[in-house]
CSV table of C-alpha atoms in Angstrom, one decimal:
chain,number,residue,atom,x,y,z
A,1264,UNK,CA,-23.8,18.9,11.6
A,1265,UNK,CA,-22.6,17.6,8.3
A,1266,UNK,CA,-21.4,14.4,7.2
A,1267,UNK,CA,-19.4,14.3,4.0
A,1268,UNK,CA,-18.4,11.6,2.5
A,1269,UNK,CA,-14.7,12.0,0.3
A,1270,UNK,CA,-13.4,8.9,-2.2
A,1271,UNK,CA,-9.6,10.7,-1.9
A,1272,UNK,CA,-9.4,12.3,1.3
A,1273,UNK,CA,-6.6,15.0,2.1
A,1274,UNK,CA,-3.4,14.0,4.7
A,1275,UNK,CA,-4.8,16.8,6.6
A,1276,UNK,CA,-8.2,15.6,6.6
A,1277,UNK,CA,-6.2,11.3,7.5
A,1278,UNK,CA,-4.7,13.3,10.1
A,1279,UNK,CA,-7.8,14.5,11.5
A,1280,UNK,CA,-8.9,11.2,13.1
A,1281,UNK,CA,-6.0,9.5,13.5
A,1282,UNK,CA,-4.8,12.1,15.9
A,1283,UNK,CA,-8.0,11.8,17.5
A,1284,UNK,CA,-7.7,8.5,17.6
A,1285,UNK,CA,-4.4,8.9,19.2
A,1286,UNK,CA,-5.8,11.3,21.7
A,1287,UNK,CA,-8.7,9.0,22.6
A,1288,UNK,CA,-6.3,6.0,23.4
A,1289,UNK,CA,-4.0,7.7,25.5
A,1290,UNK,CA,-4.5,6.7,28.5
A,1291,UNK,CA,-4.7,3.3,27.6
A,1292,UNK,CA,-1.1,3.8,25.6
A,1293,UNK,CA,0.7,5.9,27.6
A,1294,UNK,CA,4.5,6.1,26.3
A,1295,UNK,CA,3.1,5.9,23.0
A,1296,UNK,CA,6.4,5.4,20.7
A,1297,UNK,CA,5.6,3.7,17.4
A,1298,UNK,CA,8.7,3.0,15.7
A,1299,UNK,CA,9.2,2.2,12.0
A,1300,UNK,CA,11.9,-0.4,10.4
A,1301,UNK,CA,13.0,-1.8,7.3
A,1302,UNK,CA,15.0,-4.3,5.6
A,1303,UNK,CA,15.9,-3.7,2.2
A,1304,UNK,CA,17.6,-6.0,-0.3
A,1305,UNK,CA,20.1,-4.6,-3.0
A,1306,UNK,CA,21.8,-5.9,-6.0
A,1307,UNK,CA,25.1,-5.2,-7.1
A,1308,UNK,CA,24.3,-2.0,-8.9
A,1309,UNK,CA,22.3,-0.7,-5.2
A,1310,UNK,CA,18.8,-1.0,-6.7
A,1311,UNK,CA,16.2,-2.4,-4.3
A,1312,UNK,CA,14.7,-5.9,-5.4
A,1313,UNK,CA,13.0,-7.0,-2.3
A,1314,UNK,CA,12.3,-6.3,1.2
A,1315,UNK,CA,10.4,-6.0,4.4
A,1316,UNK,CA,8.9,-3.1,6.8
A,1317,UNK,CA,7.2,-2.4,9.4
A,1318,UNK,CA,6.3,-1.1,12.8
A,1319,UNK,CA,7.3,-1.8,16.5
A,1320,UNK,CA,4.6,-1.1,19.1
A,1321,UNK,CA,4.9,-2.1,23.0
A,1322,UNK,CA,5.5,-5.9,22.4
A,1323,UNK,CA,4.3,-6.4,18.9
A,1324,UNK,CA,6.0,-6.0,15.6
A,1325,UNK,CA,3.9,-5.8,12.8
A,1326,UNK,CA,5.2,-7.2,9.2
A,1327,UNK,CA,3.3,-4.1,6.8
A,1328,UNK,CA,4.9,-5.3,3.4
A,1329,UNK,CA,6.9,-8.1,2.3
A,1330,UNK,CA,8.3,-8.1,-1.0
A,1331,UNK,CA,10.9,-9.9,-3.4
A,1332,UNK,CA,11.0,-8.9,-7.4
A,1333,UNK,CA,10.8,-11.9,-9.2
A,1334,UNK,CA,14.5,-12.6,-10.1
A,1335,UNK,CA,15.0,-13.2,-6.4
A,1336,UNK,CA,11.9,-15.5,-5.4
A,1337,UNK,CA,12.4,-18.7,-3.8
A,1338,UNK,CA,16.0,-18.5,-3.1
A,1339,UNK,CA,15.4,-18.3,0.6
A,1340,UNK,CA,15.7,-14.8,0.6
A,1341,UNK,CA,11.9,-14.2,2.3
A,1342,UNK,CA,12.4,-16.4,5.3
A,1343,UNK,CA,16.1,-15.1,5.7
A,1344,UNK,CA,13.6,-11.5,6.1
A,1345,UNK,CA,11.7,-13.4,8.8
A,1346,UNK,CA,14.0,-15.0,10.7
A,1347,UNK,CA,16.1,-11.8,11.0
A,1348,UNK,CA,13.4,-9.3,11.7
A,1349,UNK,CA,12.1,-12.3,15.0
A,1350,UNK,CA,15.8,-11.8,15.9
A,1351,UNK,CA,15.8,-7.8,15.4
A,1352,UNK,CA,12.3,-7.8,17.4
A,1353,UNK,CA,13.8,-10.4,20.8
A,1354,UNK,CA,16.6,-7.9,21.0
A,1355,UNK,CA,14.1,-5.0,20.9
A,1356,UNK,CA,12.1,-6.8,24.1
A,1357,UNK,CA,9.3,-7.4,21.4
A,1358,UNK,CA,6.9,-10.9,21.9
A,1359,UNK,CA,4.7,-11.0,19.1
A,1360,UNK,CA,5.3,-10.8,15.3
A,1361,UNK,CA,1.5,-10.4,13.0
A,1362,UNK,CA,1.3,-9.9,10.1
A,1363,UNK,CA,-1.4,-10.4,7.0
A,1364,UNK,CA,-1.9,-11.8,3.5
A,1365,UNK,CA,-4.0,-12.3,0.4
A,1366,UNK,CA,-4.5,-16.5,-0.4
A,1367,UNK,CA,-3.2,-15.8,-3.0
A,1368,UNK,CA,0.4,-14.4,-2.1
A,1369,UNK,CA,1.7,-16.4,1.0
A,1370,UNK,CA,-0.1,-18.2,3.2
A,1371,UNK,CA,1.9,-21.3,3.0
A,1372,UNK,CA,5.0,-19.8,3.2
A,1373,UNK,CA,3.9,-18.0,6.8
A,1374,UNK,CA,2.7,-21.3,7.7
A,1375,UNK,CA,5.7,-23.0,7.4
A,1376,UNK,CA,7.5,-20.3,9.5
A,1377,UNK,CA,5.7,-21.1,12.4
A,1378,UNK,CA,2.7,-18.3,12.3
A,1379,UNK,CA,-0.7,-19.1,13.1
A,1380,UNK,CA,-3.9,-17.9,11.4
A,1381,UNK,CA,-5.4,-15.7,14.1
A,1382,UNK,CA,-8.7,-14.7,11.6
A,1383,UNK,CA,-9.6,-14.0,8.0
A,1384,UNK,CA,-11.7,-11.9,5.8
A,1385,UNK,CA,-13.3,-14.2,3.5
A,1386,UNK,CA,-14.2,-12.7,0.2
A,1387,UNK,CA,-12.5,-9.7,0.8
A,1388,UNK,CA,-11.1,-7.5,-1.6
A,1389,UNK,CA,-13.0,-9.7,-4.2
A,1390,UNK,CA,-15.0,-12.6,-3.8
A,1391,UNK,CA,-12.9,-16.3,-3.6
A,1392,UNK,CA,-9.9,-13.8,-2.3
A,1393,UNK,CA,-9.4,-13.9,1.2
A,1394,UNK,CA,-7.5,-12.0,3.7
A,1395,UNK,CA,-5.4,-13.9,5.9
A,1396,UNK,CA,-3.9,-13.0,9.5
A,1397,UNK,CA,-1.5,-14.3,11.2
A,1398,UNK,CA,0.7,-13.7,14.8
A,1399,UNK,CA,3.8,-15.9,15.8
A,1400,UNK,CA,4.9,-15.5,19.8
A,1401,UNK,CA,8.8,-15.0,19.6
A,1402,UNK,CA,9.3,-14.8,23.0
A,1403,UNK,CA,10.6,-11.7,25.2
A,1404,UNK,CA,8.4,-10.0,27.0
């Protein structure tokens, strides 16, 4: 046996576990259907200045990125994101929103929306950054 360690793995080689992951957790998933989203905000010319996305699984909904170019920042235009992807996720039967960020992005912003810091990475990518989690219960299921 060999153990190699690679600093820019191949897809293929990403592939590799997580679709032995996959296999490992299937029959504690069955039904497995992992679905993507995204909202995307435009200007006038159709260029993309902000925006959210994600992934829908069983009764969670998971926030991936959140982003608004600077012109648009605190205009409302994050929470309008939030509130309509809770109301996109309560149609779709989903309970649970989580998400994550840096202390220095948003935490006070998520705060404000009603999420809850479920745990943290202190120091972590750098030291005095920490990573921040957070899940809000929207209901549903």
């Amino acid at each position: 046996m060999k153990i190699d360690f690679i600093s820019s793995p191949s897809e293929k080689e990403i592939s590799a576990i997580y679709n032995g992951l996959v296999e490992f957790n299937g029959p504690n998933f069955p039904d497995l259907d992992e679905k993507n989203f995204g909202l995307f905000v435009r200007d006038k010319t159709g260029e993309t200045v902000g925006g959210l996305t994600g992934q829908m699984l069983f009764t969670s909904l998971h926030v991936k990125y959140l982003w608004l170019s600077e012109s648009i920042r605190g205009n409302g235009i994050g929470s309008e994101l939030i509130k309509r992807i809770e109301q996109e996720a309560v149609i779709c039967g989903i309970s649970n929103v989580y998400l994550d960020t840096f202390t220095f992005q948003a935490p006070k912003f998520y705060e404000q929306l009603g999420y809850i810091e479920v745990g943290r990475y202190t120091d972590f990518p750098l030291s005095g950054v920490d990573k921040v989690f957070y899940q809000k219960h929207i209901g549903g299921n």
